[in-house]
Amino acid sequence: MFIDSHCHLNFPELKAQLPQLLDAMAQARVSQAVCISTMVEEFPQVKALADAHPQLFATVGVHPDTEEMQEPTLEGLVAEAHHPKVVAIGETGLDYYRLNGRSIADMEWQRERFRIHIRAARQTGKPLVIHTRSSAEDTLRLMREEGASEPGGVLHCFTETMDVAKAALDLDFHISFSGIVTFKNAADLREVAKVVPLDRILIETDSPYLAPVPYRGKTNQPAYVPYVAALIAELRGMPVEAFAEHCTANTRRLFRLPAAA
Ligand SMILES: [Zn+2]
Ligand SMILES: [Zn+2]
């Protein structure tokens, strides 16, 4: 049994084929999936997915790359987080990969937005789903400054170094691996996936992006998360089923998901 801890089923390319995707999930024994918000404007769609399907859950938050859209407020995040199927705050975090000519100093708005999400997580007791790209040092610093360990959470789609993984684990965070771990050029990441403690590891698709091998380059979907599990299980010399049970238990515990129907 598998859980996809991070996907974007409301994105148009997936939403258009939702019944088929849910069937494929069931066939692949992916029992649950967490649908992640990236902007205030799309939250009603993400919430509607979770409301309509017992195996889907939602998060509320605004992605660091989201610009020129509605800015989240602490009050707004807290209010939406009380919905029973909203299991986490995010995805939030920092992304300095596309600065578009700006300096890191110019990205204060992103750091302020991230702080608001951590405060919302602390107020509601819901865990954080954190995205970090080209910004690990500041991400960890803000997590420490704002007390992110208290609600806890996950660094999703992890692509950072062993040292960053260790720092996140020291902050009581979980680490989630996506299909990137199956890519040929991800040898360093595979070393990290080998050693993250079994009680802190999650798997995800981040679909529609980042389809794992053998679907690399195609549209990703939650039914492909077993390929991520299979690769990491092999690295660790474990049967896939046994490894997946750890990931499933960790995801359920972190997001307080009910047992699958
Ligand atoms: Zn992300
Ligand atoms: Zn995402």
XYZ file of N, CA and C and ligand atoms in Angstrom:
785
model
N 0.843 -1.213 0.000
C 0.000 0.000 0.000
C 0.875 1.258 0.000
N 0.491 2.221 -0.848
C 1.293 3.437 -1.020
C 0.431 4.670 -0.759
N 1.086 5.779 -0.420
C 0.406 7.080 -0.385
C 1.266 8.058 -1.187
N 0.625 8.856 -2.025
C 1.321 9.949 -2.697
C 1.197 11.175 -1.786
N 2.305 11.571 -1.173
C 2.244 12.639 -0.163
C 2.204 14.046 -0.766
N 2.278 14.161 -2.112
C 2.322 15.513 -2.703
C 1.980 15.433 -4.186
N 0.825 15.964 -4.559
C 0.467 16.017 -5.978
C -0.427 17.240 -6.220
N -0.610 17.548 -7.488
C -1.388 18.733 -7.891
C -2.493 18.284 -8.850
N -3.468 17.571 -8.324
C -4.519 16.990 -9.175
C -5.469 18.031 -9.747
N -5.437 19.255 -9.210
C -6.304 20.298 -9.764
C -5.694 20.970 -10.988
N -4.414 20.688 -11.283
C -3.816 21.299 -12.470
C -4.529 20.747 -13.703
N -4.733 21.593 -14.729
C -5.627 21.228 -15.835
C -5.328 19.866 -16.473
N -4.041 19.550 -16.684
C -3.715 18.298 -17.393
C -4.127 17.068 -16.589
N -4.246 17.202 -15.270
C -4.672 16.064 -14.450
C -6.177 16.105 -14.190
N -6.678 17.292 -13.938
C -8.094 17.435 -13.606
C -8.989 16.907 -14.732
N -8.527 17.108 -15.970
C -9.315 16.696 -17.128
C -9.509 15.189 -17.187
N -8.654 14.432 -16.518
C -8.784 12.963 -16.573
C -8.870 12.365 -15.164
N -9.528 13.078 -14.285
C -9.559 12.650 -12.880
C -10.108 11.234 -12.666
N -11.251 10.856 -13.279
C -11.758 9.491 -13.016
C -10.726 8.413 -13.375
N -10.046 8.588 -14.521
C -9.033 7.608 -14.924
C -7.860 7.586 -13.937
N -7.492 8.776 -13.441
C -6.367 8.843 -12.502
C -6.705 8.144 -11.193
N -7.941 8.316 -10.750
C -8.345 7.668 -9.495
C -8.403 6.148 -9.680
N -8.849 5.694 -10.838
C -8.845 4.256 -11.144
C -7.417 3.712 -11.164
N -6.532 4.459 -11.829
C -5.135 4.015 -11.923
C -4.498 3.949 -10.539
N -4.836 4.914 -9.691
C -4.333 4.907 -8.309
C -4.757 3.627 -7.602
N -6.037 3.303 -7.707
C -6.551 2.106 -7.031
C -5.852 0.849 -7.562
N -5.696 0.787 -8.883
C -5.009 -0.356 -9.509
C -3.576 -0.504 -8.988
N -2.920 0.641 -8.797
C -1.518 0.633 -8.366
C -1.398 0.534 -6.843
N -2.537 0.397 -6.153
C -2.587 0.301 -4.683
C -1.993 1.551 -4.017
N -2.263 2.692 -4.636
C -1.956 3.985 -4.015
C -3.260 4.416 -3.345
N -3.317 4.234 -2.032
C -4.613 4.313 -1.355
C -5.058 5.740 -1.072
N -4.112 6.670 -0.959
C -4.457 8.056 -0.621
C -3.466 9.002 -1.300
N -3.895 10.263 -1.464
C -3.004 11.272 -2.039
C -3.332 12.626 -1.423
N -2.292 13.428 -1.229
C -2.466 14.763 -0.651
C -2.344 15.789 -1.782
N -3.421 16.549 -1.996
C -3.474 17.557 -3.066
C -3.010 18.893 -2.486
N -1.983 19.456 -3.108
C -1.258 20.587 -2.532
C -1.678 21.898 -3.196
N -1.968 22.888 -2.383
C -2.306 24.225 -2.902
C -1.049 25.024 -3.199
N -1.116 25.860 -4.230
C 0.006 26.739 -4.559
C -0.395 28.207 -4.648
N -1.701 28.482 -4.587
C -2.138 29.884 -4.580
C -3.507 29.991 -3.923
N -3.793 31.168 -3.394
C -5.078 31.399 -2.733
C -6.218 31.086 -3.697
N -6.049 31.497 -4.964
C -7.134 31.392 -5.944
C -7.509 29.949 -6.262
N -6.581 29.014 -6.117
C -6.908 27.631 -6.500
C -7.387 26.812 -5.304
N -7.287 27.365 -4.084
C -7.642 26.566 -2.909
C -9.056 25.991 -2.969
N -10.058 26.750 -3.439
C -11.405 26.152 -3.505
C -11.440 24.873 -4.358
N -10.673 24.822 -5.438
C -10.635 23.605 -6.273
C -9.974 22.445 -5.546
N -8.888 22.755 -4.839
C -8.160 21.697 -4.126
C -9.045 21.141 -3.010
N -9.723 22.057 -2.317
C -10.628 21.646 -1.235
C -11.782 20.819 -1.806
N -12.287 21.219 -2.959
C -13.406 20.490 -3.576
C -12.992 19.062 -3.943
N -11.772 18.882 -4.404
C -11.272 17.530 -4.709
C -11.291 16.665 -3.449
N -10.785 17.236 -2.354
C -10.726 16.481 -1.099
C -12.129 16.207 -0.562
N -13.034 17.159 -0.746
C -14.408 16.968 -0.266
C -15.127 15.873 -1.055
N -14.811 15.792 -2.341
C -15.549 14.869 -3.212
C -15.007 13.444 -3.167
N -13.769 13.258 -2.699
C -13.153 11.929 -2.785
C -12.510 11.560 -1.451
N -12.984 10.483 -0.824
C -12.462 10.141 0.514
C -10.957 9.883 0.535
N -10.373 9.474 -0.587
C -8.939 9.138 -0.599
C -8.053 10.351 -0.858
N -8.666 11.522 -1.096
C -7.872 12.728 -1.357
C -7.961 13.692 -0.181
N -6.852 14.374 0.078
C -6.751 15.365 1.155
C -6.169 16.645 0.569
N -6.288 17.734 1.319
C -5.887 19.042 0.801
C -4.907 19.722 1.747
N -4.171 20.697 1.187
C -3.376 21.599 2.020
C -3.770 23.029 1.640
N -3.397 23.976 2.475
C -3.658 25.377 2.139
C -2.359 26.171 2.264
N -2.042 26.900 1.188
C -0.813 27.680 1.217
C -0.504 28.263 -0.144
N 0.546 29.086 -0.178
C 0.937 29.760 -1.418
C 2.422 29.478 -1.692
N 2.667 28.908 -2.856
C 4.009 28.524 -3.298
C 4.923 29.752 -3.379
N 6.202 29.604 -3.038
C 7.099 30.767 -3.121
C 7.216 31.358 -4.525
N 6.996 30.546 -5.567
C 7.082 31.070 -6.938
C 5.826 31.806 -7.393
N 4.762 31.742 -6.618
C 3.513 32.396 -7.020
C 3.660 33.909 -6.852
N 3.469 34.620 -7.972
C 3.573 36.085 -7.927
C 2.386 36.704 -8.636
N 2.124 37.937 -8.304
C 1.037 38.707 -8.918
C -0.314 38.036 -8.730
N -0.446 37.316 -7.614
C -1.729 36.739 -7.235
C -2.008 37.219 -5.819
N -3.145 36.757 -5.292
C -3.519 37.218 -3.949
C -2.487 36.763 -2.917
N -2.116 37.673 -2.041
C -1.137 37.351 -1.003
C -1.873 36.690 0.175
N -1.338 35.592 0.716
C -2.020 34.951 1.849
C -1.861 35.775 3.127
N -2.831 35.682 4.010
C -2.708 36.310 5.324
C -2.718 35.219 6.385
N -2.182 35.548 7.534
C -2.179 34.593 8.647
C -3.608 34.177 8.985
N -4.501 35.155 9.064
C -5.897 34.865 9.433
C -6.551 33.952 8.398
N -6.288 34.235 7.122
C -6.879 33.443 6.041
C -6.398 31.998 6.071
N -5.107 31.817 6.259
C -4.552 30.457 6.296
C -5.124 29.689 7.480
N -5.165 30.352 8.622
C -5.665 29.691 9.839
C -7.130 29.297 9.653
N -7.923 30.195 9.081
C -9.353 29.903 8.899
C -9.545 28.699 7.982
N -8.816 28.665 6.851
C -8.982 27.551 5.904
C -8.439 26.246 6.477
N -7.419 26.349 7.320
C -6.795 25.138 7.872
C -7.726 24.386 8.807
N -8.778 25.025 9.273
C -9.711 24.338 10.175
C -10.617 23.360 9.444
N -10.671 23.466 8.114
C -11.471 22.506 7.350
C -10.969 21.083 7.643
N -11.887 20.149 7.915
C -11.429 18.818 8.362
C -10.532 18.082 7.370
N -10.633 18.351 6.076
C -9.768 17.622 5.132
C -8.499 18.384 4.758
N -8.298 19.541 5.381
C -7.028 20.251 5.187
C -6.039 19.708 6.210
N -5.014 19.017 5.720
C -4.124 18.276 6.617
C -2.785 18.956 6.846
N -2.498 20.046 6.121
C -1.197 20.695 6.272
C -1.245 22.116 5.724
N -0.198 22.885 6.072
C -0.013 24.248 5.576
C 1.096 24.212 4.521
N 0.790 24.681 3.317
C 1.792 24.689 2.252
C 1.133 24.429 0.907
N 1.917 24.374 -0.220
C 3.324 24.357 -0.048
C 3.848 25.772 0.075
N 4.802 25.909 0.984
C 5.416 27.188 1.279
C 6.925 26.975 1.266
N 7.674 28.023 1.549
C 9.130 27.878 1.563
C 9.790 28.993 0.785
N 10.969 28.695 0.240
C 11.735 29.693 -0.500
C 12.237 29.088 -1.798
N 12.321 29.917 -2.833
C 12.831 29.458 -4.115
C 13.602 30.609 -4.752
N 14.924 30.493 -4.724
C 15.780 31.533 -5.310
C 16.296 31.103 -6.686
N 15.675 30.079 -7.260
C 16.190 29.560 -8.529
C 15.935 30.543 -9.671
N 14.723 31.077 -9.703
C 14.390 32.046 -10.760
C 14.261 33.428 -10.132
N 15.379 34.113 -10.035
C 15.336 35.442 -9.425
C 14.898 36.502 -10.438
N 14.954 36.170 -11.720
C 14.562 37.114 -12.776
C 15.219 38.477 -12.600
N 16.527 38.455 -12.426
C 17.274 39.703 -12.348
C 17.296 40.340 -10.972
N 16.572 39.760 -10.016
C 16.571 40.330 -8.671
C 17.695 39.713 -7.839
N 18.028 40.362 -6.745
C 19.010 39.801 -5.819
C 18.265 39.056 -4.719
N 19.007 38.266 -3.945
C 18.380 37.534 -2.832
C 17.806 38.523 -1.820
N 18.482 39.666 -1.663
C 17.947 40.690 -0.751
C 16.563 41.161 -1.198
N 16.335 41.152 -2.520
C 15.029 41.599 -3.043
C 13.890 40.622 -2.719
N 14.242 39.430 -2.245
C 13.223 38.393 -2.062
C 12.631 38.393 -0.657
N 12.732 39.520 0.017
C 12.211 39.616 1.378
C 10.714 39.258 1.426
N 9.981 39.607 0.368
C 8.554 39.276 0.328
C 8.339 37.759 0.429
N 9.258 36.989 -0.176
C 9.130 35.524 -0.112
C 9.391 35.030 1.311
N 10.390 35.618 1.939
C 10.709 35.209 3.314
C 9.572 35.578 4.256
N 8.984 36.753 4.052
C 7.868 37.179 4.906
C 6.674 36.231 4.717
N 6.421 35.849 3.479
C 5.316 34.918 3.192
C 5.559 33.562 3.876
N 6.796 33.110 3.818
C 7.154 31.836 4.451
C 6.934 31.928 5.970
N 7.344 33.042 6.563
C 7.155 33.213 8.019
C 5.674 33.136 8.385
N 4.829 33.745 7.569
C 3.384 33.733 7.851
C 2.855 32.294 7.839
N 3.337 31.497 6.895
C 2.903 30.094 6.841
C 3.350 29.328 8.094
N 4.577 29.573 8.526
C 5.053 28.844 9.726
C 4.210 29.253 10.933
N 3.868 30.537 11.004
C 3.019 30.995 12.124
C 1.642 30.349 12.051
N 1.100 30.215 10.847
C -0.216 29.571 10.690
C -0.145 28.104 11.120
N 0.964 27.453 10.795
C 1.129 26.043 11.195
C 1.205 25.940 12.713
N 1.916 26.864 13.326
C 2.015 26.821 14.792
C 0.664 27.072 15.438
N -0.079 28.031 14.876
C -1.393 28.352 15.473
C -2.385 27.218 15.354
N -2.314 26.482 14.255
C -3.312 25.437 14.003
C -2.816 24.050 14.384
N -1.515 23.915 14.621
C -0.954 22.596 14.914
C -0.862 21.704 13.691
N -1.087 22.259 12.490
C -0.982 21.442 11.278
C 0.449 21.517 10.750
N 0.960 20.404 10.230
C 2.353 20.364 9.763
C 2.574 21.196 8.497
N 3.834 21.497 8.233
C 4.229 22.316 7.080
C 4.699 21.446 5.920
N 4.294 21.822 4.703
C 4.864 21.228 3.487
C 5.772 22.294 2.895
N 7.084 22.040 2.951
C 8.061 23.072 2.591
C 8.778 22.727 1.289
N 8.810 23.741 0.420
C 9.514 23.690 -0.864
C 10.764 24.557 -0.713
N 11.921 24.008 -1.057
C 13.137 24.816 -1.002
C 13.976 24.537 -2.237
N 14.369 25.600 -2.920
C 15.204 25.442 -4.105
C 16.201 26.586 -4.156
N 17.478 26.230 -4.248
C 18.572 27.215 -4.283
C 18.499 28.168 -3.096
N 17.988 27.687 -1.986
C 17.737 28.579 -0.846
C 17.802 27.832 0.482
N 18.557 26.738 0.528
C 18.504 25.853 1.712
C 18.889 26.580 2.991
N 19.933 27.420 2.903
C 20.425 28.062 4.122
C 19.352 28.969 4.739
N 18.732 29.790 3.904
C 17.682 30.683 4.407
C 16.451 29.893 4.840
N 16.132 28.830 4.124
C 14.972 28.020 4.496
C 15.153 27.477 5.918
N 16.327 26.911 6.171
C 16.592 26.340 7.503
C 16.629 27.437 8.566
N 17.190 28.573 8.206
C 17.282 29.683 9.172
C 15.881 30.144 9.587
N 15.019 30.335 8.598
C 13.655 30.781 8.925
C 12.886 29.712 9.702
N 13.120 28.447 9.356
C 12.476 27.362 10.108
C 12.873 27.438 11.580
N 14.158 27.704 11.810
C 14.634 27.812 13.205
C 14.056 29.056 13.875
N 14.163 30.193 13.179
C 13.728 31.467 13.788
C 12.249 31.454 14.145
N 11.449 30.776 13.315
C 9.991 30.803 13.529
C 9.475 29.591 14.293
N 10.370 28.707 14.698
C 9.932 27.556 15.493
C 9.141 26.523 14.702
N 9.609 26.214 13.491
C 8.885 25.261 12.637
C 8.878 23.838 13.195
N 9.796 23.539 14.112
C 9.820 22.185 14.685
C 8.547 21.873 15.453
N 7.908 22.895 15.951
C 6.745 22.667 16.815
C 5.595 22.007 16.043
N 5.166 22.581 14.900
C 4.191 21.819 14.117
C 4.863 20.685 13.339
N 6.156 20.816 13.025
C 6.850 19.819 12.202
C 6.383 19.874 10.763
N 6.824 18.902 9.981
C 6.423 18.894 8.579
C 7.397 18.122 7.731
N 7.420 18.504 6.452
C 8.219 17.757 5.484
C 8.913 18.724 4.521
N 10.153 18.442 4.186
C 10.803 19.100 3.052
C 10.441 18.249 1.842
N 9.618 18.805 0.964
C 9.090 17.992 -0.130
C 10.015 18.050 -1.347
N 9.889 17.036 -2.193
C 10.683 16.939 -3.425
C 12.151 17.252 -3.137
N 12.698 16.537 -2.200
C 14.025 16.856 -1.690
C 15.090 16.667 -2.772
N 15.929 17.711 -2.955
C 17.025 17.621 -3.938
C 18.313 18.210 -3.354
N 18.330 18.390 -2.041
C 19.471 19.072 -1.420
C 20.530 18.056 -0.982
N 21.545 18.566 -0.283
C 22.679 17.731 0.132
C 22.361 16.945 1.401
N 23.278 16.049 1.708
C 23.199 15.276 2.947
C 23.172 16.210 4.161
N 23.979 17.276 4.125
C 24.025 18.196 5.271
C 22.672 18.878 5.490
N 22.032 19.260 4.410
C 20.711 19.898 4.539
C 19.705 18.876 5.083
N 19.796 17.638 4.612
C 18.902 16.589 5.132
C 19.103 16.429 6.634
N 20.357 16.405 7.045
C 20.632 16.226 8.480
C 20.082 17.382 9.290
N 20.266 18.608 8.778
C 19.755 19.784 9.491
C 18.234 19.720 9.605
N 17.568 19.286 8.549
C 16.102 19.176 8.583
C 15.667 18.092 9.568
N 16.383 16.984 9.575
C 16.063 15.902 10.516
C 16.260 16.369 11.955
N 17.302 17.181 12.167
C 17.543 17.736 13.512
C 16.408 18.651 13.945
N 15.718 19.232 12.979
C 14.563 20.089 13.294
C 13.275 19.260 13.378
N 13.433 17.938 13.447
C 12.292 17.000 13.554
C 11.442 16.972 12.289
N 12.036 17.345 11.170
C 11.291 17.298 9.918
C 11.429 15.951 9.223
N 10.502 15.714 8.309
C 10.547 14.554 7.432
C 11.131 14.980 6.082
N 11.562 13.989 5.303
C 12.126 14.252 3.982
C 11.334 13.432 2.971
N 10.869 14.117 1.919
C 10.089 13.416 0.894
C 10.837 13.386 -0.432
N 10.876 12.204 -1.046
C 11.557 12.017 -2.324
C 10.533 11.845 -3.437
N 10.851 12.480 -4.571
C 9.995 12.393 -5.762
C 10.688 11.523 -6.814
N 10.119 11.507 -8.011
C 10.696 10.763 -9.128
C 12.108 11.180 -9.494
N 12.545 12.347 -9.026
C 13.915 12.799 -9.322
C 14.937 11.754 -8.882
N 14.612 11.032 -7.811
C 15.553 10.039 -7.276
C 15.818 8.911 -8.285
N 14.911 8.754 -9.258
C 15.097 7.703 -10.278
C 15.890 8.205 -11.484
N 16.180 9.505 -11.538
C 16.859 10.066 -12.705
C 18.345 9.695 -12.682
N 18.867 9.491 -13.879
C 20.238 9.039 -14.033
C 21.250 9.936 -13.314
N 21.028 11.260 -13.412
C 22.015 12.209 -12.878
C 21.851 12.494 -11.387
N 21.058 11.681 -10.667
C 20.745 11.992 -9.268
C 21.495 11.098 -8.285
N 22.742 10.756 -8.609
C 23.509 9.833 -7.756
C 23.668 10.362 -6.328
N 23.921 11.666 -6.182
C 24.108 12.227 -4.833
C 22.823 12.130 -4.020
N 21.722 12.386 -4.698
C 20.426 12.317 -4.021
C 20.129 10.890 -3.560
N 20.524 9.920 -4.385
C 20.302 8.522 -3.994
C 21.078 8.180 -2.716
N 22.246 8.788 -2.536
C 22.998 8.556 -1.298
C 22.210 9.061 -0.097
N 21.537 10.201 -0.278
C 20.718 10.739 0.823
C 19.534 9.802 1.086
N 18.898 9.346 0.001
C 17.706 8.487 0.147
C 18.036 7.165 0.835
N 19.293 6.775 0.761
C 19.730 5.530 1.387
C 19.752 5.635 2.904
N 19.968 6.856 3.425
C 20.264 6.959 4.862
C 19.237 7.745 5.680
N 18.269 8.381 5.040
C 17.246 9.065 5.847
C 16.547 7.996 6.700
N 16.420 8.240 8.019
C 15.824 7.203 8.883
C 14.450 6.757 8.374
N 14.185 5.480 8.534
C 12.950 4.887 7.997
C 11.682 5.487 8.588
N 11.803 6.108 9.754
C 10.594 6.697 10.347
C 10.423 8.167 9.959
N 11.260 8.668 9.014
C 11.156 10.082 8.597
C 11.046 10.245 7.099
N 10.880 9.160 6.379
C 10.945 9.249 4.922
C 9.537 9.160 4.324
N 9.298 10.040 3.344
C 8.025 10.046 2.617
C 8.333 9.935 1.126
N 7.326 9.541 0.362
C 7.460 9.525 -1.093
C 6.302 10.315 -1.706
N 6.550 10.834 -2.900
C 5.570 11.691 -3.556
C 5.795 11.640 -5.064
N 4.803 12.141 -5.809
C 5.013 12.298 -7.258
C 5.293 13.750 -7.638
N 4.691 14.722 -6.901
C 4.680 16.127 -7.340
C 4.053 16.214 -8.734
N 3.170 15.266 -9.054
C 2.523 15.276 -10.370
C 1.700 16.551 -10.527
N 1.627 17.083 -11.740
C 1.955 16.463 -13.037
C 3.432 16.493 -13.440
N 4.312 17.011 -12.590
C 5.728 17.146 -12.968
C 6.520 15.905 -12.582
N 7.756 15.823 -13.082
C 8.784 14.934 -12.545
C 8.425 13.457 -12.541
N 7.806 12.980 -13.605
C 7.463 11.559 -13.656
C 8.715 10.708 -13.490
N 8.622 9.660 -12.672
C 9.787 8.798 -12.470
C 10.081 7.961 -13.716
N 11.312 7.521 -13.831
C 11.657 6.502 -14.830
C 10.757 5.303 -14.545
N 10.107 4.662 -15.491
C 10.270 4.747 -16.946
C 9.346 5.730 -17.647
N 8.720 6.647 -16.918
C 7.793 7.605 -17.536
C 8.395 9.003 -17.627
N 9.679 9.120 -17.392
C 10.325 10.431 -17.373
C 9.946 11.237 -18.613
N 9.554 12.516 -18.375
C 9.183 13.385 -19.489
C 7.701 13.346 -19.809
N 6.994 12.326 -19.313
C 5.549 12.251 -19.542
C 4.822 12.968 -18.398
N 3.497 13.078 -18.528
C 2.707 13.656 -17.435
C 2.697 12.670 -16.270
N 3.055 13.162 -15.110
C 3.113 12.308 -13.918
C 1.725 12.178 -13.304
N 1.521 11.151 -12.490
C 0.247 10.954 -11.790
C 0.497 10.129 -10.531
N -0.419 10.213 -9.556
C -0.194 9.509 -8.278
C 0.073 8.010 -8.437
N -0.495 7.389 -9.469
C -0.292 5.942 -9.668
C 1.172 5.584 -9.908
N 2.012 6.573 -10.172
C 3.430 6.285 -10.433
C 4.296 6.319 -9.169
N 3.712 6.631 -8.033
C 4.553 6.749 -6.832
C 5.223 5.416 -6.448
N 4.646 4.262 -6.781
C 5.362 3.009 -6.483
C 6.742 2.908 -7.159
N 6.948 3.612 -8.282
C 8.271 3.582 -8.917
C 9.318 4.280 -8.054
N 8.893 5.309 -7.346
C 9.799 5.996 -6.422
C 10.128 5.054 -5.263
N 9.093 4.405 -4.744
C 9.294 3.461 -3.634
C 10.228 2.330 -4.050
N 10.009 1.789 -5.249
C 10.790 0.630 -5.697
C 12.271 0.974 -5.789
N 12.558 2.165 -6.307
C 13.962 2.566 -6.462
C 14.640 2.719 -5.101
N 13.972 3.398 -4.173
C 14.589 3.626 -2.852
C 14.689 2.309 -2.077
N 13.677 1.470 -2.192
C 13.720 0.166 -1.511
C 14.921 -0.637 -2.007
N 15.139 -0.596 -3.322
C 16.267 -1.337 -3.882
C 17.598 -0.798 -3.353
N 17.701 0.544 -3.301
C 18.918 1.164 -2.761
C 19.198 0.695 -1.340
N 18.114 0.515 -0.588
C 18.253 0.182 0.823
C 18.235 -1.319 1.065
N 18.130 -2.098 -0.007
C 18.129 -3.545 0.119
C 16.921 -4.081 0.861
N 15.780 -3.448 0.620
C 14.536 -3.854 1.305
C 13.499 -4.267 0.280
N 12.563 -5.155 0.675
C 11.419 -5.404 -0.210
C 10.584 -4.134 -0.362
N 10.059 -3.876 -1.545
C 9.275 -2.656 -1.803
C 8.118 -2.530 -0.808
N 7.414 -3.630 -0.597
C 6.236 -3.579 0.281
C 6.608 -3.103 1.679
N 7.697 -3.643 2.198
C 8.118 -3.298 3.562
C 8.512 -1.825 3.622
N 9.251 -1.365 2.598
C 9.652 0.038 2.574
C 8.420 0.935 2.463
N 7.510 0.570 1.584
C 6.317 1.395 1.369
C 5.465 1.482 2.631
N 5.423 0.416 3.407
C 4.641 0.462 4.651
C 5.182 1.531 5.604
N 6.498 1.678 5.640
C 7.087 2.748 6.476
C 6.636 4.120 5.966
N 6.750 4.328 4.661
C 6.365 5.627 4.087
C 4.889 5.914 4.365
N 4.069 4.910 4.196
C 2.629 5.072 4.415
C 2.353 5.434 5.872
N 2.977 4.704 6.780
C 2.772 4.978 8.207
C 3.255 6.387 8.561
N 4.398 6.786 7.996
C 4.942 8.126 8.288
C 4.015 9.219 7.773
N 3.506 9.028 6.559
C 2.626 10.038 5.957
C 1.336 10.149 6.770
N 0.781 9.021 7.164
C -0.455 9.037 7.964
C -0.239 9.721 9.301
N 0.899 9.433 9.920
C 1.168 10.012 11.233
C 1.369 11.521 11.100
N 2.190 11.935 10.120
C 2.494 13.359 9.952
C 1.235 14.160 9.648
N 0.429 13.694 8.689
C -0.749 14.450 8.243
C -2.023 14.019 8.971
N -1.886 13.112 9.920
C -3.036 12.583 10.687
C -4.146 12.121 9.744
N -3.762 11.310 8.784
C -4.745 10.773 7.830
C -5.448 9.580 8.470
N -6.728 9.409 8.145
C -7.401 8.201 8.605
C -6.903 6.986 7.805
N -7.179 5.801 8.307
C -6.868 4.584 7.549
C -7.649 4.646 6.237
N -7.076 4.063 5.190
C -7.743 4.082 3.883
C -9.025 3.272 3.949
N -10.039 3.738 3.213
C -11.330 3.042 3.225
C -11.178 1.675 2.567
Zn 7.368 22.287 -4.589
Zn 4.322 20.786 -5.522
